[in-house]
Each structure stands twice: as C-alpha cells, then as structure tokens.
JSON list of C-alpha atoms in Angstrom, two decimals:
[
{"chain": "O", "resi": 290, "resn": "MET", "atom": "CA", "xyz": [7.49, -51.59, -15.59]},
{"chain": "O", "resi": 291, "resn": "VAL", "atom": "CA", "xyz": [10.14, -49.35, -17.39]},
{"chain": "O", "resi": 292, "resn": "ILE", "atom": "CA", "xyz": [8.11, -46.89, -18.62]},
{"chain": "O", "resi": 293, "resn": "GLY", "atom": "CA", "xyz": [6.14, -46.75, -15.05]},
{"chain": "O", "resi": 294, "resn": "LYS", "atom": "CA", "xyz": [10.31, -46.03, -13.86]},
{"chain": "O", "resi": 295, "resn": "GLU", "atom": "CA", "xyz": [11.26, -43.55, -17.06]},
{"chain": "O", "resi": 296, "resn": "VAL", "atom": "CA", "xyz": [7.89, -41.95, -15.99]},
{"chain": "O", "resi": 297, "resn": "LEU", "atom": "CA", "xyz": [8.23, -41.74, -12.89]},
{"chain": "O", "resi": 298, "resn": "ILE", "atom": "CA", "xyz": [11.95, -40.48, -13.44]},
{"chain": "O", "resi": 299, "resn": "ILE", "atom": "CA", "xyz": [10.45, -37.16, -14.99]},
{"chain": "O", "resi": 300, "resn": "ASN", "atom": "CA", "xyz": [7.72, -36.48, -12.40]},
{"chain": "O", "resi": 301, "resn": "MET", "atom": "CA", "xyz": [10.77, -36.53, -9.61]},
{"chain": "O", "resi": 302, "resn": "LYS", "atom": "CA", "xyz": [12.38, -34.52, -11.95]},
{"chain": "O", "resi": 303, "resn": "GLN", "atom": "CA", "xyz": [10.12, -32.43, -12.57]},
{"chain": "O", "resi": 304, "resn": "LEU", "atom": "CA", "xyz": [8.93, -32.23, -8.51]},
{"chain": "O", "resi": 305, "resn": "ILE", "atom": "CA", "xyz": [12.49, -30.98, -7.59]},
{"chain": "O", "resi": 306, "resn": "LEU", "atom": "CA", "xyz": [12.70, -29.03, -10.18]},
{"chain": "O", "resi": 307, "resn": "LEU", "atom": "CA", "xyz": [9.20, -26.79, -9.60]},
{"chain": "O", "resi": 308, "resn": "PHE", "atom": "CA", "xyz": [10.21, -27.26, -5.22]},
{"chain": "O", "resi": 309, "resn": "LEU", "atom": "CA", "xyz": [13.53, -25.25, -6.56]},
{"chain": "O", "resi": 310, "resn": "ILE", "atom": "CA", "xyz": [11.08, -22.51, -9.13]},
{"chain": "O", "resi": 311, "resn": "LEU", "atom": "CA", "xyz": [8.89, -21.91, -5.58]},
{"chain": "O", "resi": 312, "resn": "SER", "atom": "CA", "xyz": [12.17, -22.13, -3.04]},
{"chain": "O", "resi": 313, "resn": "SER", "atom": "CA", "xyz": [12.99, -19.05, -5.22]},
{"chain": "O", "resi": 314, "resn": "ILE", "atom": "CA", "xyz": [10.78, -17.25, -5.46]},
{"chain": "O", "resi": 315, "resn": "GLU", "atom": "CA", "xyz": [9.56, -17.62, -1.47]},
{"chain": "O", "resi": 316, "resn": "ILE", "atom": "CA", "xyz": [13.82, -16.15, -1.05]},
{"chain": "O", "resi": 317, "resn": "SER", "atom": "CA", "xyz": [13.11, -13.66, -4.10]},
{"chain": "O", "resi": 318, "resn": "SER", "atom": "CA", "xyz": [10.09, -12.58, -2.59]},
{"chain": "O", "resi": 319, "resn": "GLN", "atom": "CA", "xyz": [11.32, -11.12, 0.89]},
{"chain": "O", "resi": 320, "resn": "ASP", "atom": "CA", "xyz": [13.48, -8.35, -1.51]},
{"chain": "O", "resi": 321, "resn": "CYS", "atom": "CA", "xyz": [10.18, -7.02, -2.85]},
{"chain": "O", "resi": 322, "resn": "THR", "atom": "CA", "xyz": [8.18, -3.52, -1.70]},
{"chain": "O", "resi": 323, "resn": "GLU", "atom": "CA", "xyz": [4.92, -2.67, -1.95]},
{"chain": "O", "resi": 324, "resn": "ILE", "atom": "CA", "xyz": [4.00, 0.05, -0.80]},
{"chain": "O", "resi": 325, "resn": "TYR", "atom": "CA", "xyz": [0.23, 1.18, -0.48]},
{"chain": "O", "resi": 326, "resn": "LEU", "atom": "CA", "xyz": [-0.80, 4.80, -0.95]},
{"chain": "O", "resi": 327, "resn": "ILE", "atom": "CA", "xyz": [-4.31, 5.84, -0.22]},
{"chain": "O", "resi": 328, "resn": "ARG", "atom": "CA", "xyz": [-5.97, 9.22, 0.64]},
{"chain": "O", "resi": 329, "resn": "HIS", "atom": "CA", "xyz": [-8.25, 9.96, 4.32]},
{"chain": "O", "resi": 330, "resn": "ALA", "atom": "CA", "xyz": [-11.94, 9.48, 3.15]},
{"chain": "O", "resi": 331, "resn": "GLU", "atom": "CA", "xyz": [-14.02, 10.92, 3.27]},
{"chain": "O", "resi": 332, "resn": "LYS", "atom": "CA", "xyz": [-14.12, 14.21, 5.86]},
{"chain": "O", "resi": 333, "resn": "ASP", "atom": "CA", "xyz": [-17.05, 16.30, 7.27]},
{"chain": "O", "resi": 334, "resn": "ARG", "atom": "CA", "xyz": [-17.20, 19.32, 5.65]},
{"chain": "O", "resi": 335, "resn": "SER", "atom": "CA", "xyz": [-19.26, 21.31, 7.56]},
{"chain": "O", "resi": 336, "resn": "ASP", "atom": "CA", "xyz": [-17.50, 23.18, 9.25]},
{"chain": "O", "resi": 337, "resn": "ILE", "atom": "CA", "xyz": [-14.67, 25.16, 6.98]},
{"chain": "O", "resi": 338, "resn": "LYS", "atom": "CA", "xyz": [-12.79, 26.76, 9.08]},
{"chain": "O", "resi": 339, "resn": "ASN", "atom": "CA", "xyz": [-12.10, 23.48, 10.81]},
{"chain": "O", "resi": 340, "resn": "ARG", "atom": "CA", "xyz": [-8.00, 22.53, 10.00]},
{"chain": "O", "resi": 341, "resn": "ASN", "atom": "CA", "xyz": [-8.61, 19.04, 11.08]},
{"chain": "O", "resi": 342, "resn": "PRO", "atom": "CA", "xyz": [-12.29, 17.31, 11.02]},
{"chain": "O", "resi": 343, "resn": "GLU", "atom": "CA", "xyz": [-12.90, 13.61, 11.49]},
{"chain": "O", "resi": 344, "resn": "LEU", "atom": "CA", "xyz": [-15.04, 11.64, 8.55]},
{"chain": "O", "resi": 345, "resn": "ASN", "atom": "CA", "xyz": [-18.27, 12.23, 7.14]},
{"chain": "O", "resi": 346, "resn": "ASP", "atom": "CA", "xyz": [-20.42, 8.83, 7.65]},
{"chain": "O", "resi": 347, "resn": "LEU", "atom": "CA", "xyz": [-19.60, 8.33, 3.98]},
{"chain": "O", "resi": 348, "resn": "GLY", "atom": "CA", "xyz": [-15.81, 8.20, 5.27]},
{"chain": "O", "resi": 349, "resn": "LYS", "atom": "CA", "xyz": [-16.70, 5.93, 7.74]},
{"chain": "O", "resi": 350, "resn": "LYS", "atom": "CA", "xyz": [-18.36, 3.63, 5.97]},
{"chain": "O", "resi": 351, "resn": "ARG", "atom": "CA", "xyz": [-15.03, 3.61, 3.08]},
{"chain": "O", "resi": 352, "resn": "ALA", "atom": "CA", "xyz": [-12.79, 3.01, 6.34]},
{"chain": "O", "resi": 353, "resn": "LEU", "atom": "CA", "xyz": [-14.30, -0.13, 6.52]},
{"chain": "O", "resi": 354, "resn": "LYS", "atom": "CA", "xyz": [-14.47, -0.54, 2.85]},
{"chain": "O", "resi": 355, "resn": "TRP", "atom": "CA", "xyz": [-10.36, 0.10, 3.05]},
{"chain": "O", "resi": 356, "resn": "VAL", "atom": "CA", "xyz": [-10.38, -2.96, 5.51]},
{"chain": "O", "resi": 357, "resn": "GLN", "atom": "CA", "xyz": [-12.13, -5.18, 2.56]},
{"chain": "O", "resi": 358, "resn": "VAL", "atom": "CA", "xyz": [-9.44, -4.32, -0.23]},
{"chain": "O", "resi": 359, "resn": "PHE", "atom": "CA", "xyz": [-6.45, -4.92, 2.31]},
{"chain": "O", "resi": 360, "resn": "LYS", "atom": "CA", "xyz": [-7.60, -8.15, 3.79]},
{"chain": "O", "resi": 361, "resn": "ASN", "atom": "CA", "xyz": [-5.30, -10.35, 1.85]},
{"chain": "O", "resi": 362, "resn": "ILE", "atom": "CA", "xyz": [-2.53, -7.85, 1.95]},
{"chain": "O", "resi": 363, "resn": "GLU", "atom": "CA", "xyz": [-0.62, -9.09, 5.04]},
{"chain": "O", "resi": 364, "resn": "LEU", "atom": "CA", "xyz": [0.76, -5.14, 5.97]},
{"chain": "O", "resi": 365, "resn": "ASP", "atom": "CA", "xyz": [4.00, -5.24, 7.94]},
{"chain": "O", "resi": 366, "resn": "LYS", "atom": "CA", "xyz": [3.56, -1.47, 8.43]},
{"chain": "O", "resi": 367, "resn": "ILE", "atom": "CA", "xyz": [1.08, 1.69, 8.52]},
{"chain": "O", "resi": 368, "resn": "TYR", "atom": "CA", "xyz": [1.60, 5.36, 8.45]},
{"chain": "O", "resi": 369, "resn": "SER", "atom": "CA", "xyz": [-0.59, 8.55, 8.05]},
{"chain": "O", "resi": 370, "resn": "THR", "atom": "CA", "xyz": [-0.47, 11.70, 8.95]},
{"chain": "O", "resi": 371, "resn": "ASN", "atom": "CA", "xyz": [-1.26, 13.28, 12.22]},
{"chain": "O", "resi": 372, "resn": "TYR", "atom": "CA", "xyz": [-4.93, 13.88, 11.12]},
{"chain": "O", "resi": 373, "resn": "ASN", "atom": "CA", "xyz": [-8.26, 12.57, 12.55]},
{"chain": "O", "resi": 374, "resn": "ARG", "atom": "CA", "xyz": [-9.78, 12.31, 9.26]},
{"chain": "O", "resi": 375, "resn": "THR", "atom": "CA", "xyz": [-6.54, 10.23, 7.80]},
{"chain": "O", "resi": 376, "resn": "ILE", "atom": "CA", "xyz": [-6.08, 8.19, 11.66]},
{"chain": "O", "resi": 377, "resn": "GLN", "atom": "CA", "xyz": [-9.66, 7.29, 11.75]},
{"chain": "O", "resi": 378, "resn": "THR", "atom": "CA", "xyz": [-9.32, 6.26, 8.06]},
{"chain": "O", "resi": 379, "resn": "VAL", "atom": "CA", "xyz": [-6.32, 3.86, 8.81]},
{"chain": "O", "resi": 380, "resn": "THR", "atom": "CA", "xyz": [-7.86, 2.70, 12.32]},
{"chain": "O", "resi": 381, "resn": "PRO", "atom": "CA", "xyz": [-9.71, 0.10, 11.46]},
{"chain": "O", "resi": 382, "resn": "ILE", "atom": "CA", "xyz": [-6.36, -1.35, 9.51]},
{"chain": "O", "resi": 383, "resn": "SER", "atom": "CA", "xyz": [-4.62, -1.37, 11.86]},
{"chain": "O", "resi": 384, "resn": "LYS", "atom": "CA", "xyz": [-7.03, -2.82, 14.08]},
{"chain": "O", "resi": 385, "resn": "GLU", "atom": "CA", "xyz": [-7.53, -5.86, 12.06]},
{"chain": "O", "resi": 386, "resn": "ASN", "atom": "CA", "xyz": [-3.75, -6.18, 11.18]},
{"chain": "O", "resi": 387, "resn": "ASN", "atom": "CA", "xyz": [-3.35, -5.42, 14.38]},
{"chain": "O", "resi": 388, "resn": "ILE", "atom": "CA", "xyz": [-0.23, -3.28, 13.77]},
{"chain": "O", "resi": 389, "resn": "ASP", "atom": "CA", "xyz": [0.41, 0.23, 15.49]},
{"chain": "O", "resi": 390, "resn": "ILE", "atom": "CA", "xyz": [0.25, 3.34, 13.40]},
{"chain": "O", "resi": 391, "resn": "LEU", "atom": "CA", "xyz": [3.44, 5.22, 12.41]},
{"chain": "O", "resi": 392, "resn": "ILE", "atom": "CA", "xyz": [3.23, 9.34, 12.11]},
{"chain": "O", "resi": 393, "resn": "TYR", "atom": "CA", "xyz": [5.09, 10.75, 9.96]},
{"chain": "O", "resi": 394, "resn": "SER", "atom": "CA", "xyz": [5.48, 14.18, 7.95]},
{"chain": "O", "resi": 395, "resn": "PRO", "atom": "CA", "xyz": [4.94, 14.91, 4.07]},
{"chain": "O", "resi": 396, "resn": "SER", "atom": "CA", "xyz": [7.40, 17.85, 4.26]},
{"chain": "O", "resi": 397, "resn": "LYS", "atom": "CA", "xyz": [9.65, 15.66, 5.42]},
{"chain": "O", "resi": 398, "resn": "ILE", "atom": "CA", "xyz": [10.01, 12.38, 4.38]},
{"chain": "O", "resi": 399, "resn": "ASP", "atom": "CA", "xyz": [13.59, 11.38, 3.03]},
{"chain": "O", "resi": 400, "resn": "TYR", "atom": "CA", "xyz": [12.26, 8.82, 0.08]},
{"chain": "O", "resi": 401, "resn": "GLU", "atom": "CA", "xyz": [15.53, 7.24, 0.30]},
{"chain": "O", "resi": 402, "resn": "SER", "atom": "CA", "xyz": [15.14, 6.37, 3.33]},
{"chain": "O", "resi": 403, "resn": "PHE", "atom": "CA", "xyz": [11.94, 5.87, 3.58]},
{"chain": "O", "resi": 404, "resn": "ILE", "atom": "CA", "xyz": [12.80, 3.11, 0.93]},
{"chain": "O", "resi": 405, "resn": "LEU", "atom": "CA", "xyz": [15.69, 1.51, 2.57]},
{"chain": "O", "resi": 406, "resn": "ASP", "atom": "CA", "xyz": [13.73, 1.26, 6.09]},
{"chain": "O", "resi": 407, "resn": "ASN", "atom": "CA", "xyz": [10.98, -0.18, 4.53]},
{"chain": "O", "resi": 408, "resn": "ASN", "atom": "CA", "xyz": [13.31, -3.10, 2.40]},
{"chain": "O", "resi": 409, "resn": "GLY", "atom": "CA", "xyz": [10.98, -6.19, 1.77]},
{"chain": "O", "resi": 410, "resn": "SER", "atom": "CA", "xyz": [7.91, -5.36, 3.63]},
{"chain": "O", "resi": 411, "resn": "LYS", "atom": "CA", "xyz": [4.11, -4.10, 2.82]},
{"chain": "O", "resi": 412, "resn": "VAL", "atom": "CA", "xyz": [3.42, -0.58, 3.54]},
{"chain": "O", "resi": 413, "resn": "LEU", "atom": "CA", "xyz": [0.70, 1.08, 3.92]},
{"chain": "O", "resi": 414, "resn": "VAL", "atom": "CA", "xyz": [0.58, 5.58, 3.68]},
{"chain": "O", "resi": 415, "resn": "VAL", "atom": "CA", "xyz": [-2.78, 6.92, 4.41]},
{"chain": "O", "resi": 416, "resn": "GLY", "atom": "CA", "xyz": [-2.22, 10.87, 3.39]},
{"chain": "O", "resi": 417, "resn": "HIS", "atom": "CA", "xyz": [-4.29, 13.81, 1.87]},
{"chain": "O", "resi": 418, "resn": "SER", "atom": "CA", "xyz": [-5.28, 14.93, -1.55]},
{"chain": "O", "resi": 419, "resn": "ASN", "atom": "CA", "xyz": [-2.13, 17.65, -2.36]},
{"chain": "O", "resi": 420, "resn": "THR", "atom": "CA", "xyz": [0.22, 15.13, -0.11]},
{"chain": "O", "resi": 421, "resn": "ILE", "atom": "CA", "xyz": [0.17, 11.39, -1.89]},
{"chain": "O", "resi": 422, "resn": "PRO", "atom": "CA", "xyz": [0.39, 12.20, -5.50]},
{"chain": "O", "resi": 423, "resn": "PHE", "atom": "CA", "xyz": [3.95, 13.61, -4.62]},
{"chain": "O", "resi": 424, "resn": "PHE", "atom": "CA", "xyz": [4.44, 10.92, -2.51]},
{"chain": "O", "resi": 425, "resn": "VAL", "atom": "CA", "xyz": [4.56, 8.41, -5.28]},
{"chain": "O", "resi": 426, "resn": "ASN", "atom": "CA", "xyz": [6.06, 10.55, -7.06]},
{"chain": "O", "resi": 427, "resn": "GLY", "atom": "CA", "xyz": [8.90, 10.80, -4.70]},
{"chain": "O", "resi": 428, "resn": "LEU", "atom": "CA", "xyz": [9.56, 6.90, -4.38]},
{"chain": "O", "resi": 429, "resn": "ILE", "atom": "CA", "xyz": [9.89, 6.05, -8.25]},
{"chain": "O", "resi": 430, "resn": "ASN", "atom": "CA", "xyz": [11.41, 9.58, -8.99]},
{"chain": "O", "resi": 431, "resn": "LYS", "atom": "CA", "xyz": [9.32, 11.43, -11.35]},
{"chain": "O", "resi": 432, "resn": "GLU", "atom": "CA", "xyz": [7.40, 13.41, -11.91]},
{"chain": "O", "resi": 433, "resn": "PHE", "atom": "CA", "xyz": [3.53, 11.60, -12.93]},
{"chain": "O", "resi": 434, "resn": "TYR", "atom": "CA", "xyz": [0.55, 12.72, -10.64]},
{"chain": "O", "resi": 435, "resn": "GLN", "atom": "CA", "xyz": [-0.85, 15.22, -10.13]},
{"chain": "O", "resi": 436, "resn": "GLN", "atom": "CA", "xyz": [-3.19, 16.46, -6.98]},
{"chain": "O", "resi": 437, "resn": "ILE", "atom": "CA", "xyz": [-6.04, 13.98, -6.31]},
{"chain": "O", "resi": 438, "resn": "ASP", "atom": "CA", "xyz": [-9.03, 16.31, -6.67]},
{"chain": "O", "resi": 439, "resn": "ASP", "atom": "CA", "xyz": [-10.49, 17.21, -3.24]},
{"chain": "O", "resi": 440, "resn": "LEU", "atom": "CA", "xyz": [-14.08, 15.26, -3.75]},
{"chain": "O", "resi": 441, "resn": "ASN", "atom": "CA", "xyz": [-12.03, 12.27, -5.05]},
{"chain": "O", "resi": 442, "resn": "ASN", "atom": "CA", "xyz": [-11.10, 9.53, -1.93]},
{"chain": "O", "resi": 443, "resn": "SER", "atom": "CA", "xyz": [-10.89, 6.32, -4.61]},
{"chain": "O", "resi": 444, "resn": "ASN", "atom": "CA", "xyz": [-7.69, 6.42, -5.49]},
{"chain": "O", "resi": 445, "resn": "LEU", "atom": "CA", "xyz": [-5.21, 3.16, -4.40]},
{"chain": "O", "resi": 446, "resn": "TYR", "atom": "CA", "xyz": [-1.35, 3.77, -5.94]},
{"chain": "O", "resi": 447, "resn": "LYS", "atom": "CA", "xyz": [0.47, 0.34, -5.38]},
{"chain": "O", "resi": 448, "resn": "VAL", "atom": "CA", "xyz": [4.74, 0.77, -6.15]},
{"chain": "O", "resi": 449, "resn": "THR", "atom": "CA", "xyz": [6.71, -1.82, -5.83]},
{"chain": "O", "resi": 450, "resn": "ILE", "atom": "CA", "xyz": [9.94, -2.35, -5.70]},
{"chain": "O", "resi": 451, "resn": "PHE", "atom": "CA", "xyz": [11.58, -5.76, -6.86]},
{"chain": "O", "resi": 452, "resn": "ASN", "atom": "CA", "xyz": [15.38, -5.79, -8.09]},
{"chain": "O", "resi": 453, "resn": "ASN", "atom": "CA", "xyz": [16.21, -2.81, -7.26]},
{"chain": "O", "resi": 454, "resn": "LYS", "atom": "CA", "xyz": [13.59, -1.82, -10.73]},
{"chain": "O", "resi": 455, "resn": "ILE", "atom": "CA", "xyz": [10.48, 0.61, -9.95]},
{"chain": "O", "resi": 456, "resn": "SER", "atom": "CA", "xyz": [6.66, -0.40, -11.23]},
{"chain": "O", "resi": 457, "resn": "HIS", "atom": "CA", "xyz": [3.83, 1.64, -9.92]},
{"chain": "O", "resi": 458, "resn": "SER", "atom": "CA", "xyz": [-0.49, 1.66, -10.59]},
{"chain": "O", "resi": 459, "resn": "LEU", "atom": "CA", "xyz": [-3.12, 3.49, -10.07]},
{"chain": "O", "resi": 460, "resn": "LEU", "atom": "CA", "xyz": [-6.52, 2.64, -9.07]},
{"chain": "O", "resi": 461, "resn": "TYR", "atom": "CA", "xyz": [-10.10, 3.86, -8.38]},
{"chain": "O", "resi": 462, "resn": "VAL", "atom": "CA", "xyz": [-11.85, 2.37, -5.86]},
{"chain": "O", "resi": 463, "resn": "ASN", "atom": "CA", "xyz": [-15.12, 3.07, -5.86]}
]
C-alpha cells in the first residue's frame, strides 16, 4: 500500500509539472508571431497590356489549394495588395476563416511597425513575385531571398518571431 501511495505522489507531481509546462507554453505562445507570405496564384496572361489581370483557371484551383494549406492555421489577419489576382487568391481563405482582407501597399510598408502591429498574431500576406521576397527580407532584416520567377506561384514563406528571435523558411507547395 505504501508503494502505491508513493507512485501516486510521483504521478501527481508529474501531473502538476506537466500542467505547469503546458500553462507556460500557452502563455508564451501568445508572444509568438507567425507571418506567412505567398505570391498570387496563376494569372490570365492573354492580354499582355492588362496591368490588373484576374486569375486563370489554374490560378483559381491554386487559390482553393491554399485554403487547404491554411485550414489548420488559425489566422488572425490577412493582407493583400489591391490587385484582382492577389485579392482573388486570398478571397477563398478569407471566406473560410471569416476574416476581412486588409489592403496594403508594398512600397509603404514599415517592417518594424508591421511586426509590432501583428505581435502574437498569425498573419497571411499575399503579394507579387517582385514584392513578397523583399517583404520577407524586410521582416528578417537581411537580404536573403531573391525575386520569384514569374512562372512560380508555389512559394510559401514563413517568418516566426519568438522571444525577439527571428526564424524563416521557404516551402514549395505545388
């Protein structure tokens, strides 16, 4: 019987320790910022003079694939440039998560303010081949990523900021 009580006490201590660890993870996860960045899906290239084309059929399918990619991520905010192709890329995700799309201008981003404004949030940013890699570079404060090839609509960048430490990664989602 005594052995049983000792085991129970040890298990109770382990349970309390596990609870404290989980509680601290919950508290600290509130300080973790996750920023996901993608380029718009495939655009209609039939009129080379059109500076604001819509998505083509393949792009519409990719926009729906992005919904699946982000389905288990509880996004807090969604940012898009004010172009048909970017808004159409992110609209299915916006509807799925019941989140309004916030319009931003890549040339007017103050990265420090952006990070402060989104502290502790999970954010999706949609832009262009010539803006998204540089947006990531601005967030990480390092010239690391190059412009995306004009036919590549598959890059998913992730910037994580936790305890003032920044990590970043690039995935290819086809």
